[in-house]
Short mmCIF file of C-alpha atoms and ligand atoms in Angstrom, two decimals:
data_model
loop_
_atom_site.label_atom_id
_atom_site.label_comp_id
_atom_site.label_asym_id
_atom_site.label_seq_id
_atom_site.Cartn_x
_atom_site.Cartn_y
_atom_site.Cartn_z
CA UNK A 4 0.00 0.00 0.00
CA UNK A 5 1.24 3.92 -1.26
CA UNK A 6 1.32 5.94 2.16
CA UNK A 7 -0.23 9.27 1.00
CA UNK A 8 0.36 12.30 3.04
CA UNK A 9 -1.68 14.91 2.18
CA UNK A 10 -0.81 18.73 3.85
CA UNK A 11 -3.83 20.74 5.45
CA UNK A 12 -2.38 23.34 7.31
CA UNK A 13 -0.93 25.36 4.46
CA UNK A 14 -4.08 26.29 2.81
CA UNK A 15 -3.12 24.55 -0.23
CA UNK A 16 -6.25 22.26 -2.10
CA UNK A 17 -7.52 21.61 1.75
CA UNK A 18 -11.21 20.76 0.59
CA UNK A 19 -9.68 18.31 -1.69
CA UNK A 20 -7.53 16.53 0.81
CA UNK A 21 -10.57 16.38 3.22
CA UNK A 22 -12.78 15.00 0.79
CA UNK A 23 -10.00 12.64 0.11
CA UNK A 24 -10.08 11.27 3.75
CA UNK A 25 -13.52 11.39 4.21
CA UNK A 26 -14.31 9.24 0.98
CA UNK A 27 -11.37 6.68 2.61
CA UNK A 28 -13.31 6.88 5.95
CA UNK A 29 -16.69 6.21 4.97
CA UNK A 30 -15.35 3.03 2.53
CA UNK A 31 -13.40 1.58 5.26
CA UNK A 32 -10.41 2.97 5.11
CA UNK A 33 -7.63 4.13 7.87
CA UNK A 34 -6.63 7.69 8.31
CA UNK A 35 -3.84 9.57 10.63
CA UNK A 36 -4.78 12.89 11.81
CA UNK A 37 -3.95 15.66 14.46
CA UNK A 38 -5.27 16.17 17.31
CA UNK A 39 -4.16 18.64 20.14
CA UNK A 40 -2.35 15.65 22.21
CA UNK A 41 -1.28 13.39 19.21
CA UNK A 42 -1.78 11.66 15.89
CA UNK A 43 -4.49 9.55 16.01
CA UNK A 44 -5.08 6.59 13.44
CA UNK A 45 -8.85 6.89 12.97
CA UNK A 46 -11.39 4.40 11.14
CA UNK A 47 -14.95 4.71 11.26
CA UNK A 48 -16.05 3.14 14.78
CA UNK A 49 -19.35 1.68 13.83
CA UNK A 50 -17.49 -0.51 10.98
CA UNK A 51 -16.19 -3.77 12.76
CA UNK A 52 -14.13 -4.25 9.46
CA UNK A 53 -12.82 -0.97 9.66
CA UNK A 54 -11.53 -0.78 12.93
CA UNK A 55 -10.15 -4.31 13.21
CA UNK A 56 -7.55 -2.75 10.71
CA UNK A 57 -6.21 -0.26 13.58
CA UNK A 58 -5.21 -3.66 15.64
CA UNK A 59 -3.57 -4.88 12.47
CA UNK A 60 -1.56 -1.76 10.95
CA UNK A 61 -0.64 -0.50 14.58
CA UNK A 62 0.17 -4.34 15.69
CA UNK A 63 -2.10 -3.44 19.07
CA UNK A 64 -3.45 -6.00 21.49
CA UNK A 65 -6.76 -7.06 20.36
CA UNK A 66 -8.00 -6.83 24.47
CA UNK A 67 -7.30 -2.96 24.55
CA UNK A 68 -10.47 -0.94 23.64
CA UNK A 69 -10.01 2.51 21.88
CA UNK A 70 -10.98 6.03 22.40
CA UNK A 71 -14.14 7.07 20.10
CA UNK A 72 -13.64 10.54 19.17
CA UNK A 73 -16.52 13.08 18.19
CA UNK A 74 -17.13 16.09 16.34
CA UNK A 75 -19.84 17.88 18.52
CA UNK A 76 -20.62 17.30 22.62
CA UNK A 77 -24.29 15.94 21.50
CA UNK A 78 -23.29 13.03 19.87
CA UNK A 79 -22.41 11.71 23.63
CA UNK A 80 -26.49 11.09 23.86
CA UNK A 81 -25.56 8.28 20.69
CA UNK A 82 -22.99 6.80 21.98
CA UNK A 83 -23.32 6.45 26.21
CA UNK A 84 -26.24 4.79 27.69
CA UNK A 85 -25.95 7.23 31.41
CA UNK A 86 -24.65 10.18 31.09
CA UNK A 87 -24.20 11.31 34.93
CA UNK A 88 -24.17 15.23 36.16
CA UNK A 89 -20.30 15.65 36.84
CA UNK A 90 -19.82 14.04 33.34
CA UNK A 91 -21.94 17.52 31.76
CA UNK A 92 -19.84 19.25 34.20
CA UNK A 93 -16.58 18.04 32.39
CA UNK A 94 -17.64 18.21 28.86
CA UNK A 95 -18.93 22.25 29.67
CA UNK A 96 -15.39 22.61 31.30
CA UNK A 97 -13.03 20.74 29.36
CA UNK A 98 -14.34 19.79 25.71
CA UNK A 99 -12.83 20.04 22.99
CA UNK A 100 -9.83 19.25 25.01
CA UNK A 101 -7.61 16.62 26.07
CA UNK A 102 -9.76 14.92 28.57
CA UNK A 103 -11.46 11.05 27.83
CA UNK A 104 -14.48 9.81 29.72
CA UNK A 105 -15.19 6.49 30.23
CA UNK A 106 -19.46 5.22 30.55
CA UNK A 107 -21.46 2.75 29.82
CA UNK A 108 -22.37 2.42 26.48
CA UNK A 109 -25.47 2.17 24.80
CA UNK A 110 -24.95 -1.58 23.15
CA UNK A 111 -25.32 -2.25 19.36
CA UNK A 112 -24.02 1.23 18.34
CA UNK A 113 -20.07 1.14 18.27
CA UNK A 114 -17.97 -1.65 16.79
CA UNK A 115 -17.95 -4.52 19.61
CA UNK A 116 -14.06 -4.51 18.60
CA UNK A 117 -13.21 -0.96 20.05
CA UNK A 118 -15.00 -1.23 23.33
CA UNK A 119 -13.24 -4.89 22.82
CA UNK A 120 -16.87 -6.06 24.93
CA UNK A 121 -16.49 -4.07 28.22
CA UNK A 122 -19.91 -2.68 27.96
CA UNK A 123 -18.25 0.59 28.00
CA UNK A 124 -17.05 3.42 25.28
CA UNK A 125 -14.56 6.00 25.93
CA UNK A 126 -15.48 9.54 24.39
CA UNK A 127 -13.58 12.60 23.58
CA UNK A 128 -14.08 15.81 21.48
CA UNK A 129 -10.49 16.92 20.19
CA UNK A 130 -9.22 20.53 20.26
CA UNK A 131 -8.05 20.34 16.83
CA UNK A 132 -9.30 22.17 14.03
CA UNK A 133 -8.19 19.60 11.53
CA UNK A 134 -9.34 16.85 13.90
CA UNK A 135 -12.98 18.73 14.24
CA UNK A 136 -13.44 19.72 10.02
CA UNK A 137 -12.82 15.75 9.29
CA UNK A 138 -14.92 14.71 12.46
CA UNK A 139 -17.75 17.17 10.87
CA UNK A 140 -17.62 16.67 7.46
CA UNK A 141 -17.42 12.50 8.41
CA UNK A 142 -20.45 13.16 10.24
CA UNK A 143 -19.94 9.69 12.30
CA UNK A 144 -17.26 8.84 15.38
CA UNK A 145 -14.08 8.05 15.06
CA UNK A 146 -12.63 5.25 16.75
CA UNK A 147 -8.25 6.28 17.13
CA UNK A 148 -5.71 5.39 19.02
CA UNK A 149 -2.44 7.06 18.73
CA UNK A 150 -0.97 6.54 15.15
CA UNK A 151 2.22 4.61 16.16
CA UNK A 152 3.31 1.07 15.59
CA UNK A 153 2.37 -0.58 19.46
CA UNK A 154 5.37 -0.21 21.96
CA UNK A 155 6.54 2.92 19.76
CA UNK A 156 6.33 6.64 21.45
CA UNK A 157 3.26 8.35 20.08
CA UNK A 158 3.27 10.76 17.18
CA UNK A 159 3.26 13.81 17.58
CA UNK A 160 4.25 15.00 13.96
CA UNK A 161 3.13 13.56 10.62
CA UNK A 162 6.69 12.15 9.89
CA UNK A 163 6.23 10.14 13.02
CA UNK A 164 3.43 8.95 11.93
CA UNK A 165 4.80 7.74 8.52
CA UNK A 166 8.47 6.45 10.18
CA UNK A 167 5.53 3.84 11.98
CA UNK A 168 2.89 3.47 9.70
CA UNK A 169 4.45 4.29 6.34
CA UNK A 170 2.82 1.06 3.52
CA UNK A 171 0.51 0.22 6.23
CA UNK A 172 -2.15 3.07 5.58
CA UNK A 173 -3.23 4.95 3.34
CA UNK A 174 -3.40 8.70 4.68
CA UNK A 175 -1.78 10.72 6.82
CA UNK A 176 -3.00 14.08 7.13
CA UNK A 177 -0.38 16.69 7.99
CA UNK A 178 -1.37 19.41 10.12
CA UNK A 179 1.77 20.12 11.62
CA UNK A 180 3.14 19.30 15.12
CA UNK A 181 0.34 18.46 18.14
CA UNK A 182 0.68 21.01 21.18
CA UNK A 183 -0.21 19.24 24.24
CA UNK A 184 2.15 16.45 23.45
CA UNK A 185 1.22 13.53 25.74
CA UNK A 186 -2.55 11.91 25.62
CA UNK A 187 -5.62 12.75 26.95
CA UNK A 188 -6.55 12.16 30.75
CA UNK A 189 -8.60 8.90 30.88
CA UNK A 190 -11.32 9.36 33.06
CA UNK A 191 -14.04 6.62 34.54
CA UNK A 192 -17.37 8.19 34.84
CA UNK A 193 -18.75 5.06 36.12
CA UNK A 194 -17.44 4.47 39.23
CA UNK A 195 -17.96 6.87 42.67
CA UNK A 196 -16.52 8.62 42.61
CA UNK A 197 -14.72 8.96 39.03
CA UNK A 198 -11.44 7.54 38.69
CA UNK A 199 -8.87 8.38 36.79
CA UNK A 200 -7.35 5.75 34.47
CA UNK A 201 -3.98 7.70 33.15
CA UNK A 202 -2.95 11.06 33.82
CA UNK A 203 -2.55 13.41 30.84
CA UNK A 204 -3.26 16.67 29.46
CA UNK A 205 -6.24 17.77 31.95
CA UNK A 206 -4.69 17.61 35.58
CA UNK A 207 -6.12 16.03 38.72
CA UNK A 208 -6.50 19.51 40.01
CA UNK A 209 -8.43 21.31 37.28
CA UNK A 210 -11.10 17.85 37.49
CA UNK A 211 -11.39 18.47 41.04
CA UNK A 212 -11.97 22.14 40.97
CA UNK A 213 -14.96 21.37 38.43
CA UNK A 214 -16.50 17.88 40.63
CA UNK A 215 -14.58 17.34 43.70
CA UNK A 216 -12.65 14.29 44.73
CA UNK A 217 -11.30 11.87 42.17
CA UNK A 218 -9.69 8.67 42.68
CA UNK A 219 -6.35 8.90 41.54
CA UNK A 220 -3.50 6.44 40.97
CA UNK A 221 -1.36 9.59 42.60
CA UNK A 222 -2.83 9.21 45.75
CA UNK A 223 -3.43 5.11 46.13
CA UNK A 224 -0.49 2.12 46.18
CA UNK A 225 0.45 1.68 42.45
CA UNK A 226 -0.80 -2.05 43.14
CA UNK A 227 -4.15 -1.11 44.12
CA UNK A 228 -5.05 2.18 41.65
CA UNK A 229 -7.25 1.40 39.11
CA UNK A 230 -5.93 1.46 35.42
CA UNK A 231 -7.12 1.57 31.88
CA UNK A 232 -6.10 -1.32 30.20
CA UNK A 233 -3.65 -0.26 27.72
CA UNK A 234 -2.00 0.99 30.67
CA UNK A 235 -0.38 -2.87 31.51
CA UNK A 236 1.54 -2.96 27.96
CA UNK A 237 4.98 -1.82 27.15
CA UNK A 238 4.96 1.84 25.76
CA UNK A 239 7.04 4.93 24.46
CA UNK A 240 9.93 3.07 23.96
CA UNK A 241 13.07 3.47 21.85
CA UNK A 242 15.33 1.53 20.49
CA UNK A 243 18.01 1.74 23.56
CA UNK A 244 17.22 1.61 27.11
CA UNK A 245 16.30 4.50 29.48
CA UNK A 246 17.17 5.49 32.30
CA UNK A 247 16.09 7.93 34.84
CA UNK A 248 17.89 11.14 36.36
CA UNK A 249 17.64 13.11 38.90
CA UNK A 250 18.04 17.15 37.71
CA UNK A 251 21.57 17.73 39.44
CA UNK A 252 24.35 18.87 37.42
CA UNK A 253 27.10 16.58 39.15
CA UNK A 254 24.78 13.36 38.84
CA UNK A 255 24.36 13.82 35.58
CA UNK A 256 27.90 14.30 34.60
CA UNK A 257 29.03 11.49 37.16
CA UNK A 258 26.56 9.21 35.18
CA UNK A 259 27.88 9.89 31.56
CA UNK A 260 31.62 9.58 32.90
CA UNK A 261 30.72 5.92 34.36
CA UNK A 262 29.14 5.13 31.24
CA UNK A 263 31.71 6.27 28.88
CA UNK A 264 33.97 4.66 30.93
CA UNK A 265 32.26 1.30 30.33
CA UNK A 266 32.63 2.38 26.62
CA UNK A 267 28.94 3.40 26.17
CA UNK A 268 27.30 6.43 24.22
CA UNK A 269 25.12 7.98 25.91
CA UNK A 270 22.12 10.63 24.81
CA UNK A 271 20.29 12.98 27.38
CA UNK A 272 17.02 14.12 27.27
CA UNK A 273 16.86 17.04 29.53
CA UNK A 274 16.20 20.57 30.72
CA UNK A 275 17.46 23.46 28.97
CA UNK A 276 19.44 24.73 31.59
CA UNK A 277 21.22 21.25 32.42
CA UNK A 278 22.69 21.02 29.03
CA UNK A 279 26.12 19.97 28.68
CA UNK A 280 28.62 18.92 25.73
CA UNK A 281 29.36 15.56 28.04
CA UNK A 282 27.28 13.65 26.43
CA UNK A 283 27.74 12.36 22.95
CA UNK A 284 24.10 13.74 22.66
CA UNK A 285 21.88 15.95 24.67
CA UNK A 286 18.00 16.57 23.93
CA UNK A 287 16.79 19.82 25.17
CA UNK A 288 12.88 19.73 26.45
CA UNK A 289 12.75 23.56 27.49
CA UNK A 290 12.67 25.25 30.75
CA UNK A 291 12.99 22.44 33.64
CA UNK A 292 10.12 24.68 35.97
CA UNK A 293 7.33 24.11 33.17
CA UNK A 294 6.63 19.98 32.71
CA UNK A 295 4.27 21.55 29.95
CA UNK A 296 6.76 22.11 27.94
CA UNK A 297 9.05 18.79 28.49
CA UNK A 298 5.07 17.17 27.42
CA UNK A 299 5.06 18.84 23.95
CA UNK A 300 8.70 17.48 23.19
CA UNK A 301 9.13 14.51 25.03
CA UNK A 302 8.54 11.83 22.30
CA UNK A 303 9.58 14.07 19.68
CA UNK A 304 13.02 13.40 21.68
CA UNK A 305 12.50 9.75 22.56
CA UNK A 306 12.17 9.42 18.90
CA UNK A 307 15.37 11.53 18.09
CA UNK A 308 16.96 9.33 20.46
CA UNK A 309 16.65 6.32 17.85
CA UNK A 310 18.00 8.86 15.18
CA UNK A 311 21.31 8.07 17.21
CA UNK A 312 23.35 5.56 18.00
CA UNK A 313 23.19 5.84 21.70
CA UNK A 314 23.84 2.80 23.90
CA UNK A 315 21.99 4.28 27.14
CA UNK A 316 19.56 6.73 27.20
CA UNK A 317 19.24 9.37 30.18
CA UNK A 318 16.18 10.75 31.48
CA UNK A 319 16.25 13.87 33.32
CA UNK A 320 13.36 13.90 35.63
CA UNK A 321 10.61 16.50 36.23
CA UNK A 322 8.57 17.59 39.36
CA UNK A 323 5.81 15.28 39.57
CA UNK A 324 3.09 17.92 39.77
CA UNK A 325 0.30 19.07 37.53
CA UNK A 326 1.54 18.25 33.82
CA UNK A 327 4.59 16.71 35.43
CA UNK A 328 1.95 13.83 36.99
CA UNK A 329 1.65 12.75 32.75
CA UNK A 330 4.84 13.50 31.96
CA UNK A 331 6.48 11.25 34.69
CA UNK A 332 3.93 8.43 33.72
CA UNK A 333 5.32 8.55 30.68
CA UNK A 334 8.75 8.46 31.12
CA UNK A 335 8.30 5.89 34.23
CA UNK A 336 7.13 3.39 31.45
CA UNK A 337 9.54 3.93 29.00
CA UNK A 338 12.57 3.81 31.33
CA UNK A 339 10.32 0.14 32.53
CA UNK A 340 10.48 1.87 36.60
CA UNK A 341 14.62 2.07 36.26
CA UNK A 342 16.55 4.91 37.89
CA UNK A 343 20.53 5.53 37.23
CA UNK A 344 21.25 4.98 40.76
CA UNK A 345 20.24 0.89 40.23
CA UNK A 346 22.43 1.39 37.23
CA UNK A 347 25.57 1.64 38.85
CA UNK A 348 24.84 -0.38 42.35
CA UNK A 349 24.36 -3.13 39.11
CA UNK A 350 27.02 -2.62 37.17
CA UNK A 351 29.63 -2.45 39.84
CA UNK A 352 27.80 -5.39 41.43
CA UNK A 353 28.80 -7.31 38.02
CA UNK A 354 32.41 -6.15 38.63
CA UNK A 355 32.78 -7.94 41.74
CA UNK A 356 31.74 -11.46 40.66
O1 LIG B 20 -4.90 11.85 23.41
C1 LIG B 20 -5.35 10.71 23.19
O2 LIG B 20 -6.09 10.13 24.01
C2 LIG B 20 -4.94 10.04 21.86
C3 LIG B 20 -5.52 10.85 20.71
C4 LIG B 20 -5.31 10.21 19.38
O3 LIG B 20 -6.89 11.08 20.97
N1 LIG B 20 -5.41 8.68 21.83
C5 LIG B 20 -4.85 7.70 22.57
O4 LIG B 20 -5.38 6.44 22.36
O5 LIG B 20 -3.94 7.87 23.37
P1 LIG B 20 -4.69 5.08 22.85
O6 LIG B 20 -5.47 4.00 22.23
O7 LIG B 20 -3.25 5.12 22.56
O8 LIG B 20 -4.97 5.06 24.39
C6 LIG B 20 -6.31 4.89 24.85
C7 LIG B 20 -6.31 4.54 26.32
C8 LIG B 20 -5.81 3.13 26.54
O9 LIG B 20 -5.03 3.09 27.73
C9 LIG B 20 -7.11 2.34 26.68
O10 LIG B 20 -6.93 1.19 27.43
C10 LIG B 20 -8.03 3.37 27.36
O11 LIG B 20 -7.66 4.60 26.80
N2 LIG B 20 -9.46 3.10 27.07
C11 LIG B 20 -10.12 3.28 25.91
N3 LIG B 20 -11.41 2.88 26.01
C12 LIG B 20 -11.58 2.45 27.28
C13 LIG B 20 -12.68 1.89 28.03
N4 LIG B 20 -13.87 1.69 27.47
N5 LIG B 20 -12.46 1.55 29.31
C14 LIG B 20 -11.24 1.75 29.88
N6 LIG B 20 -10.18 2.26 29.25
C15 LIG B 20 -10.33 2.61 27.97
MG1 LIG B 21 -1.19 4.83 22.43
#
């Protein structure tokens, strides 16, 4: 299969590349698109045939369900069989935007292969104006998960989307790079009180300040906190292994001088201001004070990291507040829970035998 990408942010034959996608859509066809988190890789998610082509182009589980996303807050009445008061409360505060909510669905409507037979559909309106003109002009919901090849960080520019999916698809529509950077918050409007399933780009504190307590995995054992499914797979992960960092200058340089020592290359992704020439490679994520903006770069750089040929990857950690909670989810799983200090208790543990 030819991998077309078509460009719709430069004004150039738009309603032509739109009509394009829709056309692709409504046959039962795959498209990638931006959203304001990340690329999603959308098929029509009342076509069963459809869909079961995201599992098989992205290479995804078959047990993890996928977020349906809508054009307009009304089509929730289609699509979710109880629709409780805090859940209005959410939508009025926080759609379009990069918040999910989880409820029971109403059954027979969406492909039994998204909700993968939970008996419950996950809905979000992107903040995307590419996102909303194919969502409107489709008329119907798209099912889309992010648009990268399972395991892989998610895209969040078109040429991440084709390094992934290039031959496997037959759009991607280019509407430049996503702003928010990580995914949506997952939120489960069916349990009391709502849980939250994975942090993202709408914090525990701005869902409180709208309904009150949450149940959040930031607050419970990791064992016992409540998780969305996709959450148990491996994720955001490049070629080499990752480690994490604490932000201190001396670490940081101690760390690369161990590691060079042992003959490895090493990359960094890190704060601006911790940037040094030690490394053979250092990714800056912007000002160390605003996780926000470590979100909006942090797979571009996980994905610049396989651009190298880095043995060891270092990942400078960020305070795990607000946007930090996602961003430190995120790098928690790609880094598989490792810090740099188990690095080198193991490595001079292997010394000694
Ligand atoms: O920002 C985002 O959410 C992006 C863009 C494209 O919208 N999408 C995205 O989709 O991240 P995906 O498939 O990579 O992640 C969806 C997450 C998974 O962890 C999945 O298990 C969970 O949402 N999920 C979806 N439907 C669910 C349901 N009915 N119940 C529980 N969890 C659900
Ligand atoms: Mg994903």
């Amino acid at each position: 299969m030819n991998t077309q990408t078509l460009e719709v942010d430069k004004g150039v034959d738009n309603d032509y590349s739109y009509q394009q996608t829709v056309d692709c859509l409504r046959n039962g066809g795959l498209v990638a698109f931006p959203t304001e988190t990340v690329y999603g890789l959308g098929a029509l998610a009342t076509d069963p045939d459809a869909t079961k082509q995201i599992f098989e182009a992205k290479g995804r589980p078959s047990d993890n369900p996928l977020i349906v996303h809508i054009g307009t807050k009304e089509e929730v009445n289609t699509y979710a069989a109880e629709i409780p008061e805090t859940a209005h409360k959410l939508m009025d505060a926080f759609w379009p935007g990069p918040l999910t909510l989880i409820f029971n669905e109403k059954p027979g409507v969406i492909a039994e292969n998204v909700t993968v037979g939970r008996g419950t559909v996950g809905l979000r309106m992107p903040d995307h104006p590419v996102a909303l003109k194919l969502l409107r002009l489709l008329g119907g919901p798209l099912a889309a998960p992010s648009a990268n090849r399972s395991g892989k960080p998610s895209p969040t520019k078109a040429s991440h989307v084709a390094r992934d999916l290039d031959g496997r698809i037959p759009f991607i529509l280019d509407g430049g790079a996503t702003g928010v950077g990580v995914e949506s918050t997952v939120i489960d409007m069916t349990s009391t009180p709502p849980a939250i399933l994975r942090p993202g780009g709408i914090t525990v504190e701005m869902i409180e300040s709208v309904i009150g307590p949450v149940r959040s995995e930031t607050r419970v054992e990791e064992s016992e906190a409540p998780r969305a499914p996709g959450m148990k797979y491996k994720h955001y992960s490049p070629d080499a292994p990752v480690w994490l960092i604490e932000p201190d200058q001396n670490q940081i340089e101690r760390a690369v001088q161990h590691l060079m020592n042992e003959g490895k290359k090493v990359a960094i992704i890190g704060p601006d201001e911790l940037k040094t020439d030690k490394p053979a490679w250092y990714f800056a994520t912007g000002a160390h004070a605003d996780p926000s903006q470590l979100a909006a770069h942090l797979y571009d750089a996980l994905r610049n990291c396989d651009e190298t040929d880095a043995d060891v990857i270092l990942a400078v950690e960020t305070p795990s507040e607000g946007m930090g909670i996602a961003v430190m989810n995120r790098l928690k799983k790609a880094a598989d829970g490792k810090q740099f200090t188990d690095y080198t208790i193991e490595s001079s543990n292997m010394k000694t035998d």
